[in-house]
Amino acid sequence: MKLTTRGRYAVTAMLDLAINGGPQPVSLADISGRQEISLSYLEQLFAKLRRNELVTSARGPGGGYRLARSGTDIFVAQIIDAVDEAVDVTNCQGKGNCHHGETCLTHDLWEDLSGQIHDFLSQISLGDLMERRQRQRTTARPVEGLLQTLSLG
Amino acid sequence: MKLTTRGRYAVTAMLDLAINGGPQPVSLADISGRQEISLSYLEQLFAKLRRNELVTSARGPGGGYRLARSGTDIFVAQIIDAVDEAVDVTNCQGKGNCHHGETCLTHDLWEDLSGQIHDFLSQISLGDLMERRQRQRTTARPVEGLLQTLSLG
DNA sequence: CTATTCCCGAGTATTTTAGTCAAGAATAGC
DNA sequence: GCTATTCTTGACTAAAATACTCGGGAATAG
């Protein structure tokens, strides 16, 4: 699991789609305009999102992208996984053939840590983010809303 | 909060220091040899770790680095923060002067998400990682040990 | 037909990452 | 004091990743 700006772009775009979309598709040009992400960059991201079956597409005028399923069933981890390929975290390619006693420390450690983060982001759906956004709009104290909604307890 | 290979290097090196160090300092050359991280790269990382008061240094023969305090009081998030400067997550530099209705969606959303991850990594200390490593060495089933030790419940 | 939109691959500028190199300062042990 | 060791610093560089451009195509609504 990596956490970069690309993942942020993808989550933002997907959230835009969740908010502004519905039965009718949303064009990448629209998202590009609203979120100020370059159109061709979005094209690349959505190619991956589509291959990972997070969105469906419709060509031609009035076409665009739709969420492949309900926002409550699309999770942040899935979006990030779709656009940010996993890093190769080992220096022995998982073969365990490291000579020194301390080696492969790296591998197990980081796999577990990023696994934990992955699990965490697997619990947050686009629906959660939308709900949180709604709350932020309507209430005076925005942050606590999210923290209560999302915190693991 | 970013999650890159640099942070992994830093956590690995700090864990090596926690395991192989103690009252007497550990030289970067030793860590470099064990963890197969280039010496000069380690130098750069440890400069940052020292500025962030996570390690102390001793020059001269027999010198090296020591943890600035107990491993149970040094947390993964602190290490990553020290070496991976935070990304600028806003496109309006936090001024909130975005014209379109949907903008700054990015900012709040990502700040909160990465805040959550940060909080999570703030709960895992070097001591936890050492304990977990110990467990992994002595028990047959390694993974479950960590999951129980570290999981949020 | 035509404009719109997705689709795809190749190419490119910028930034980041990972690493090199060289000079210097402190210090332990002789 | 000399010397080897080790940190300290800064500048520089190669390679990779990132963010983006460009150009052409294919589907399709009107």
GROMACS .gro file of C-alpha atoms (C1' of nucleotides) in nm:
model
  366
    1MET     CA    1   0.000   0.000   0.000
    2LYS     CA    2   0.127   0.339  -0.103
    3LEU     CA    3  -0.022   0.673  -0.017
    4THR     CA    4   0.050   0.934  -0.281
    5THR     CA    5  -0.110   1.226  -0.456
    6ARG     CA    6  -0.228   0.996  -0.732
    7GLY     CA    7  -0.446   0.809  -0.486
    8ARG     CA    8  -0.575   1.140  -0.363
    9TYR     CA    9  -0.669   1.243  -0.716
   10ALA     CA   10  -0.851   0.917  -0.767
   11VAL     CA   11  -1.044   0.937  -0.441
   12THR     CA   12  -1.135   1.297  -0.512
   13ALA     CA   13  -1.255   1.216  -0.861
   14MET     CA   14  -1.459   0.922  -0.738
   15LEU     CA   15  -1.615   1.134  -0.469
   16ASP     CA   16  -1.700   1.397  -0.727
   17LEU     CA   17  -1.863   1.123  -0.930
   18ALA     CA   18  -2.056   1.000  -0.629
   19ILE     CA   19  -2.180   1.350  -0.550
   20ASN     CA   20  -2.254   1.482  -0.898
   21GLY     CA   21  -2.352   1.157  -1.066
   22GLY     CA   22  -2.648   0.933  -1.040
   23PRO     CA   23  -2.846   0.756  -1.309
   24GLN     CA   24  -2.691   0.975  -1.577
   25PRO     CA   25  -2.316   0.959  -1.633
   26VAL     CA   26  -2.069   1.237  -1.561
   27SER     CA   27  -1.808   1.329  -1.820
   28LEU     CA   28  -1.442   1.351  -1.732
   29ALA     CA   29  -1.445   1.704  -1.872
   30ASP     CA   30  -1.689   1.801  -1.596
   31ILE     CA   31  -1.479   1.642  -1.324
   32SER     CA   32  -1.169   1.798  -1.472
   33GLY     CA   33  -1.331   2.141  -1.454
   34ARG     CA   34  -1.462   2.104  -1.101
   35GLN     CA   35  -1.159   1.939  -0.943
   36GLU     CA   36  -0.892   2.102  -1.158
   37ILE     CA   37  -0.732   1.776  -1.258
   38SER     CA   38  -0.604   1.754  -1.614
   39LEU     CA   39  -0.838   1.568  -1.848
   40SER     CA   40  -0.581   1.327  -1.985
   41TYR     CA   41  -0.459   1.244  -1.640
   42LEU     CA   42  -0.815   1.163  -1.542
   43GLU     CA   43  -0.844   0.944  -1.848
   44GLN     CA   44  -0.553   0.736  -1.728
   45LEU     CA   45  -0.690   0.708  -1.379
   46PHE     CA   46  -1.037   0.612  -1.498
   47ALA     CA   47  -0.897   0.351  -1.731
   48LYS     CA   48  -0.762   0.179  -1.422
   49LEU     CA   49  -1.076   0.240  -1.221
   50ARG     CA   50  -1.280   0.084  -1.499
   51ARG     CA   51  -1.050  -0.220  -1.529
   52ASN     CA   52  -1.097  -0.265  -1.156
   53GLU     CA   53  -1.473  -0.247  -1.202
   54LEU     CA   54  -1.526   0.054  -0.982
   55VAL     CA   55  -1.689   0.256  -1.261
   56THR     CA   56  -1.875   0.186  -1.583
   57SER     CA   57  -1.851   0.400  -1.893
   58ALA     CA   58  -2.082   0.525  -2.167
   59ARG     CA   59  -1.948   0.668  -2.490
   60GLY     CA   60  -2.091   0.936  -2.712
   61PRO     CA   61  -2.262   1.266  -2.636
   62GLY     CA   62  -2.415   1.268  -2.290
   63GLY     CA   63  -2.185   0.983  -2.201
   64GLY     CA   64  -1.932   0.960  -1.921
   65TYR     CA   65  -1.873   0.750  -1.615
   66ARG     CA   66  -2.097   0.610  -1.344
   67LEU     CA   67  -2.014   0.434  -1.022
   68ALA     CA   68  -2.026   0.061  -1.087
   69ARG     CA   69  -2.226   0.016  -0.767
   70SER     CA   70  -2.355   0.209  -0.471
   71GLY     CA   71  -2.115   0.448  -0.302
   72THR     CA   72  -2.173   0.267   0.024
   73ASP     CA   73  -2.015  -0.036  -0.141
   74ILE     CA   74  -1.701   0.130  -0.281
   75PHE     CA   75  -1.416   0.170  -0.036
   76VAL     CA   76  -1.124   0.405  -0.030
   77ALA     CA   77  -0.876   0.117  -0.024
   78GLN     CA   78  -1.021  -0.024  -0.346
   79ILE     CA   79  -0.978   0.310  -0.521
   80ILE     CA   80  -0.619   0.350  -0.408
   81ASP     CA   81  -0.535  -0.008  -0.496
   82ALA     CA   82  -0.677   0.046  -0.842
   83VAL     CA   83  -0.453   0.340  -0.931
   84ASP     CA   84  -0.145   0.289  -0.712
   85GLU     CA   85   0.014  -0.044  -0.781
   86ALA     CA   86   0.157  -0.202  -0.469
   87VAL     CA   87   0.525  -0.148  -0.405
   88ASP     CA   88   0.758  -0.444  -0.403
   89VAL     CA   89   0.849  -0.428  -0.040
   90THR     CA   90   1.105  -0.706  -0.029
   91ASN     CA   91   1.468  -0.690  -0.122
   92CYS     CA   92   1.488  -1.065  -0.154
   93GLN     CA   93   1.171  -1.097  -0.363
   94GLY     CA   94   1.001  -1.288  -0.088
   95LYS     CA   95   1.234  -1.580  -0.135
   96GLY     CA   96   1.365  -1.544   0.216
   97ASN     CA   97   1.717  -1.609   0.098
   98CYS     CA   98   1.874  -1.322   0.289
   99HIS     CA   99   2.199  -1.414   0.458
  100HIS     CA  100   2.221  -1.175   0.748
  101GLY     CA  101   2.023  -1.254   1.057
  102GLU     CA  102   1.832  -0.929   1.057
  103THR     CA  103   1.722  -0.921   0.700
  104CYS     CA  104   1.366  -0.961   0.585
  105LEU     CA  105   1.287  -0.758   0.892
  106THR     CA  106   1.181  -0.500   0.636
  107HIS     CA  107   0.953  -0.727   0.448
  108ASP     CA  108   0.740  -0.862   0.729
  109LEU     CA  109   0.729  -0.537   0.916
  110TRP     CA  110   0.615  -0.320   0.630
  111GLU     CA  111   0.374  -0.575   0.493
  112ASP     CA  112   0.200  -0.586   0.826
  113LEU     CA  113   0.197  -0.212   0.876
  114SER     CA  114   0.061  -0.140   0.532
  115GLY     CA  115  -0.180  -0.427   0.575
  116GLN     CA  116  -0.317  -0.253   0.881
  117ILE     CA  117  -0.356   0.071   0.691
  118HIS     CA  118  -0.522  -0.116   0.411
  119ASP     CA  119  -0.772  -0.273   0.646
  120PHE     CA  120  -0.843   0.066   0.789
  121LEU     CA  121  -0.909   0.227   0.451
  122SER     CA  122  -1.121  -0.073   0.357
  123GLN     CA  123  -1.370   0.037   0.618
  124ILE     CA  124  -1.428   0.383   0.472
  125SER     CA  125  -1.671   0.398   0.182
  126LEU     CA  126  -1.757   0.677  -0.058
  127GLY     CA  127  -2.091   0.680   0.116
  128ASP     CA  128  -1.920   0.757   0.446
  129LEU     CA  129  -1.729   1.041   0.285
  130MET     CA  130  -2.044   1.185   0.132
  131GLU     CA  131  -2.232   1.163   0.458
  132ARG     CA  132  -1.947   1.330   0.635
  133ARG     CA  133  -1.937   1.603   0.373
  134GLN     CA  134  -2.307   1.661   0.418
  135ARG     CA  135  -2.261   1.692   0.791
  136GLN     CA  136  -1.981   1.938   0.741
  137ARG     CA  137  -2.203   2.156   0.528
  138THR     CA  138  -2.488   2.170   0.771
  139THR     CA  139  -2.318   2.181   1.110
  140ALA     CA  140  -2.092   2.439   1.260
  141ARG     CA  141  -1.826   2.203   1.397
  142PRO     CA  142  -1.721   1.988   1.105
  143VAL     CA  143  -1.435   1.776   1.228
  144GLU     CA  144  -1.591   1.594   1.516
  145GLY     CA  145  -1.862   1.465   1.287
  146LEU     CA  146  -1.618   1.268   1.081
  147LEU     CA  147  -1.416   1.150   1.370
  148GLN     CA  148  -1.722   1.001   1.531
  149THR     CA  149  -1.848   0.857   1.207
  150LEU     CA  150  -1.524   0.698   1.104
  151SER     CA  151  -1.325   0.628   1.412
  152LEU     CA  152  -1.271   0.266   1.489
  153GLY     CA  153  -1.379   0.312   1.844
  154MET     CA  154   0.108   1.199   0.561
  155LYS     CA  155   0.284   1.013   0.284
  156LEU     CA  156   0.370   0.647   0.279
  157THR     CA  157   0.674   0.575   0.065
  158THR     CA  158   0.981   0.358   0.056
  159ARG     CA  159   1.179   0.628   0.231
  160GLY     CA  160   0.960   0.596   0.537
  161ARG     CA  161   1.011   0.222   0.518
  162TYR     CA  162   1.388   0.264   0.513
  163ALA     CA  163   1.370   0.492   0.814
  164VAL     CA  164   1.147   0.261   1.016
  165THR     CA  165   1.367  -0.033   0.930
  166ALA     CA  166   1.683   0.149   1.030
  167MET     CA  167   1.529   0.266   1.356
  168LEU     CA  168   1.414  -0.084   1.433
  169ASP     CA  169   1.764  -0.212   1.362
  170LEU     CA  170   1.893   0.049   1.602
  171ALA     CA  171   1.642  -0.054   1.865
  172ILE     CA  172   1.735  -0.419   1.831
  173ASN     CA  173   2.111  -0.394   1.797
  174GLY     CA  174   2.170  -0.085   2.006
  175GLY     CA  175   2.154  -0.015   2.373
  176PRO     CA  176   2.387   0.184   2.593
  177GLN     CA  177   2.658   0.177   2.328
  178PRO     CA  178   2.588   0.349   1.996
  179VAL     CA  179   2.552   0.173   1.661
  180SER     CA  180   2.735   0.305   1.356
  181LEU     CA  181   2.556   0.372   1.032
  182ALA     CA  182   2.808   0.145   0.863
  183ASP     CA  183   2.674  -0.144   1.070
  184ILE     CA  184   2.313  -0.065   0.987
  185SER     CA  185   2.408  -0.020   0.624
  186GLY     CA  186   2.566  -0.365   0.622
  187ARG     CA  187   2.278  -0.540   0.794
  188GLN     CA  188   1.989  -0.372   0.618
  189GLU     CA  189   2.159  -0.317   0.282
  190ILE     CA  190   2.080   0.051   0.271
  191SER     CA  191   2.350   0.274   0.124
  192LEU     CA  192   2.558   0.453   0.386
  193SER     CA  193   2.514   0.803   0.247
  194TYR     CA  194   2.143   0.755   0.216
  195LEU     CA  195   2.132   0.654   0.579
  196GLU     CA  196   2.333   0.964   0.662
  197GLN     CA  197   2.065   1.180   0.509
  198LEU     CA  198   1.788   0.996   0.688
  199PHE     CA  199   1.962   1.011   1.025
  200ALA     CA  200   2.031   1.381   0.987
  201LYS     CA  201   1.656   1.426   0.979
  202LEU     CA  202   1.595   1.178   1.258
  203ARG     CA  203   1.844   1.363   1.473
  204ARG     CA  204   1.691   1.704   1.398
  205ASN     CA  205   1.361   1.556   1.505
  206GLU     CA  206   1.520   1.433   1.825
  207LEU     CA  207   1.449   1.069   1.767
  208VAL     CA  208   1.817   0.972   1.791
  209THR     CA  209   2.133   1.112   1.948
  210SER     CA  210   2.477   1.086   1.794
  211ALA     CA  211   2.833   1.027   1.915
  212ARG     CA  212   3.131   1.100   1.694
  213GLY     CA  213   3.464   0.932   1.680
  214PRO     CA  214   3.567   0.569   1.698
  215GLY     CA  215   3.307   0.355   1.868
  216GLY     CA  216   3.056   0.630   1.799
  217GLY     CA  217   2.728   0.610   1.617
  218TYR     CA  218   2.364   0.665   1.695
  219ARG     CA  219   2.142   0.580   1.989
  220LEU     CA  220   1.768   0.606   2.030
  221ALA     CA  221   1.695   0.938   2.198
  222ARG     CA  222   1.458   0.758   2.435
  223SER     CA  223   1.306   0.420   2.501
  224GLY     CA  224   1.171   0.231   2.202
  225THR     CA  225   0.835   0.213   2.372
  226ASP     CA  226   0.823   0.592   2.345
  227ILE     CA  227   0.912   0.626   1.976
  228PHE     CA  228   0.625   0.580   1.736
  229VAL     CA  229   0.616   0.485   1.372
  230ALA     CA  230   0.431   0.803   1.281
  231GLN     CA  231   0.709   1.015   1.431
  232ILE     CA  232   0.970   0.836   1.223
  233ILE     CA  233   0.777   0.875   0.902
  234ASP     CA  234   0.700   1.238   0.975
  235ALA     CA  235   1.069   1.303   1.034
  236VAL     CA  236   1.186   1.177   0.695
  237ASP     CA  237   0.883   1.228   0.469
  238GLU     CA  238   0.779   1.589   0.472
  239ALA     CA  239   0.403   1.629   0.455
  240VAL     CA  240   0.255   1.682   0.112
  241ASP     CA  241   0.083   2.007   0.034
  242VAL     CA  242  -0.261   1.867   0.000
  243THR     CA  243  -0.446   2.182  -0.100
  244ASN     CA  244  -0.467   2.341  -0.439
  245CYS     CA  245  -0.577   2.671  -0.290
  246GLN     CA  246  -0.304   2.672  -0.024
  247GLY     CA  247  -0.563   2.649   0.250
  248LYS     CA  248  -0.692   2.995   0.171
  249GLY     CA  249  -1.030   2.856   0.086
  250ASN     CA  250  -1.056   3.090  -0.211
  251CYS     CA  251  -1.176   2.829  -0.453
  252HIS     CA  252  -1.456   2.948  -0.679
  253HIS     CA  253  -1.636   2.630  -0.775
  254GLY     CA  254  -1.879   2.486  -0.527
  255GLU     CA  255  -1.708   2.151  -0.504
  256THR     CA  256  -1.354   2.260  -0.452
  257CYS     CA  257  -1.160   2.214  -0.134
  258LEU     CA  258  -1.335   1.881  -0.123
  259THR     CA  259  -0.985   1.749  -0.176
  260HIS     CA  260  -0.830   1.935   0.104
  261ASP     CA  261  -1.064   1.844   0.388
  262LEU     CA  262  -1.112   1.490   0.273
  263TRP     CA  263  -0.747   1.400   0.243
  264GLU     CA  264  -0.643   1.582   0.554
  265ASP     CA  265  -0.890   1.380   0.751
  266LEU     CA  266  -0.801   1.051   0.590
  267SER     CA  267  -0.431   1.096   0.636
  268GLY     CA  268  -0.499   1.226   0.985
  269GLN     CA  269  -0.667   0.898   1.063
  270ILE     CA  270  -0.372   0.702   0.930
  271HIS     CA  271  -0.140   0.924   1.125
  272ASP     CA  272  -0.329   0.858   1.446
  273PHE     CA  273  -0.313   0.490   1.374
  274LEU     CA  274   0.063   0.488   1.321
  275SER     CA  275   0.101   0.702   1.630
  276GLN     CA  276  -0.014   0.407   1.834
  277ILE     CA  277   0.256   0.170   1.714
  278SER     CA  278   0.592   0.206   1.888
  279LEU     CA  279   0.931   0.057   1.811
  280GLY     CA  280   0.879  -0.140   2.128
  281ASP     CA  281   0.564  -0.294   1.982
  282LEU     CA  282   0.751  -0.388   1.667
  283MET     CA  283   1.034  -0.546   1.866
  284GLU     CA  284   0.795  -0.739   2.082
  285ARG     CA  285   0.614  -0.859   1.777
  286ARG     CA  286   0.942  -0.962   1.616
  287GLN     CA  287   1.032  -1.158   1.926
  288ARG     CA  288   0.701  -1.335   1.915
  289GLN     CA  289   0.749  -1.418   1.552
  290ARG     CA  290   1.084  -1.578   1.627
  291THR     CA  291   0.960  -1.797   1.906
  292THR     CA  292   0.617  -1.905   1.789
  293ALA     CA  293   0.515  -2.115   1.497
  294ARG     CA  294   0.233  -1.893   1.374
  295PRO     CA  295   0.380  -1.549   1.332
  296VAL     CA  296   0.109  -1.336   1.182
  297GLU     CA  297  -0.166  -1.372   1.434
  298GLY     CA  298   0.067  -1.255   1.706
  299LEU     CA  299   0.107  -0.915   1.551
  300LEU     CA  300  -0.253  -0.879   1.458
  301GLN     CA  301  -0.356  -0.935   1.814
  302THR     CA  302  -0.085  -0.713   1.950
  303LEU     CA  303  -0.149  -0.422   1.720
  304SER     CA  304  -0.507  -0.438   1.610
  305LEU     CA  305  -0.725  -0.162   1.733
  306GLY     CA  306  -0.982  -0.408   1.853
  307DC     C1'  307  -2.284   1.325  -4.050
  308DT     C1'  308  -2.107   1.537  -3.678
  309DA     C1'  309  -2.004   1.655  -3.224
  310DT     C1'  310  -1.917   1.438  -2.812
  311DT     C1'  311  -1.718   1.129  -2.529
  312DC     C1'  312  -1.452   0.733  -2.402
  313DC     C1'  313  -1.024   0.464  -2.529
  314DC     C1'  314  -0.535   0.383  -2.590
  315DG     C1'  315  -0.051   0.425  -2.660
  316DA     C1'  316   0.344   0.690  -2.704
  317DG     C1'  317   0.604   1.059  -2.553
  318DT     C1'  318   0.778   1.428  -2.213
  319DA     C1'  319   0.873   1.766  -1.839
  320DT     C1'  320   0.910   1.783  -1.364
  321DT     C1'  321   0.977   1.606  -0.926
  322DT     C1'  322   1.117   1.272  -0.612
  323DT     C1'  323   1.401   0.911  -0.476
  324DA     C1'  324   1.810   0.694  -0.393
  325DG     C1'  325   2.258   0.732  -0.411
  326DT     C1'  326   2.760   0.942  -0.491
  327DC     C1'  327   3.133   1.235  -0.376
  328DA     C1'  328   3.416   1.537  -0.124
  329DA     C1'  329   3.545   1.812   0.252
  330DG     C1'  330   3.522   1.886   0.727
  331DA     C1'  331   3.466   1.841   1.257
  332DA     C1'  332   3.473   1.575   1.672
  333DT     C1'  333   3.677   1.225   1.946
  334DA     C1'  334   3.871   0.774   2.128
  335DG     C1'  335   4.285   0.532   2.163
  336DC     C1'  336   4.755   0.518   2.097
  337DG     C1'  337   4.979   1.517   1.894
  338DC     C1'  338   4.862   1.163   1.547
  339DT     C1'  339   4.544   0.864   1.342
  340DA     C1'  340   4.153   0.607   1.242
  341DT     C1'  341   3.684   0.630   1.300
  342DT     C1'  342   3.252   0.821   1.281
  343DC     C1'  343   2.924   1.180   1.236
  344DT     C1'  344   2.801   1.635   0.956
  345DT     C1'  345   2.713   1.894   0.563
  346DG     C1'  346   2.642   2.034   0.106
  347DA     C1'  347   2.645   1.981  -0.366
  348DC     C1'  348   2.575   1.696  -0.724
  349DT     C1'  349   2.374   1.295  -1.017
  350DA     C1'  350   2.130   0.879  -1.209
  351DA     C1'  351   1.720   0.654  -1.217
  352DA     C1'  352   1.252   0.614  -1.131
  353DA     C1'  353   0.792   0.787  -1.056
  354DT     C1'  354   0.461   1.137  -1.131
  355DA     C1'  355   0.177   1.440  -1.370
  356DC     C1'  356   0.082   1.560  -1.779
  357DT     C1'  357   0.053   1.627  -2.328
  358DC     C1'  358  -0.050   1.479  -2.785
  359DG     C1'  359  -0.253   1.235  -3.153
  360DG     C1'  360  -0.524   0.922  -3.322
  361DG     C1'  361  -0.899   0.610  -3.285
  362DA     C1'  362  -1.389   0.395  -3.184
  363DA     C1'  363  -1.855   0.425  -3.027
  364DT     C1'  364  -2.284   0.668  -3.020
  365DA     C1'  365  -2.658   1.032  -2.958
  366DG     C1'  366  -2.886   1.361  -3.209
   0.00000   0.00000   0.00000
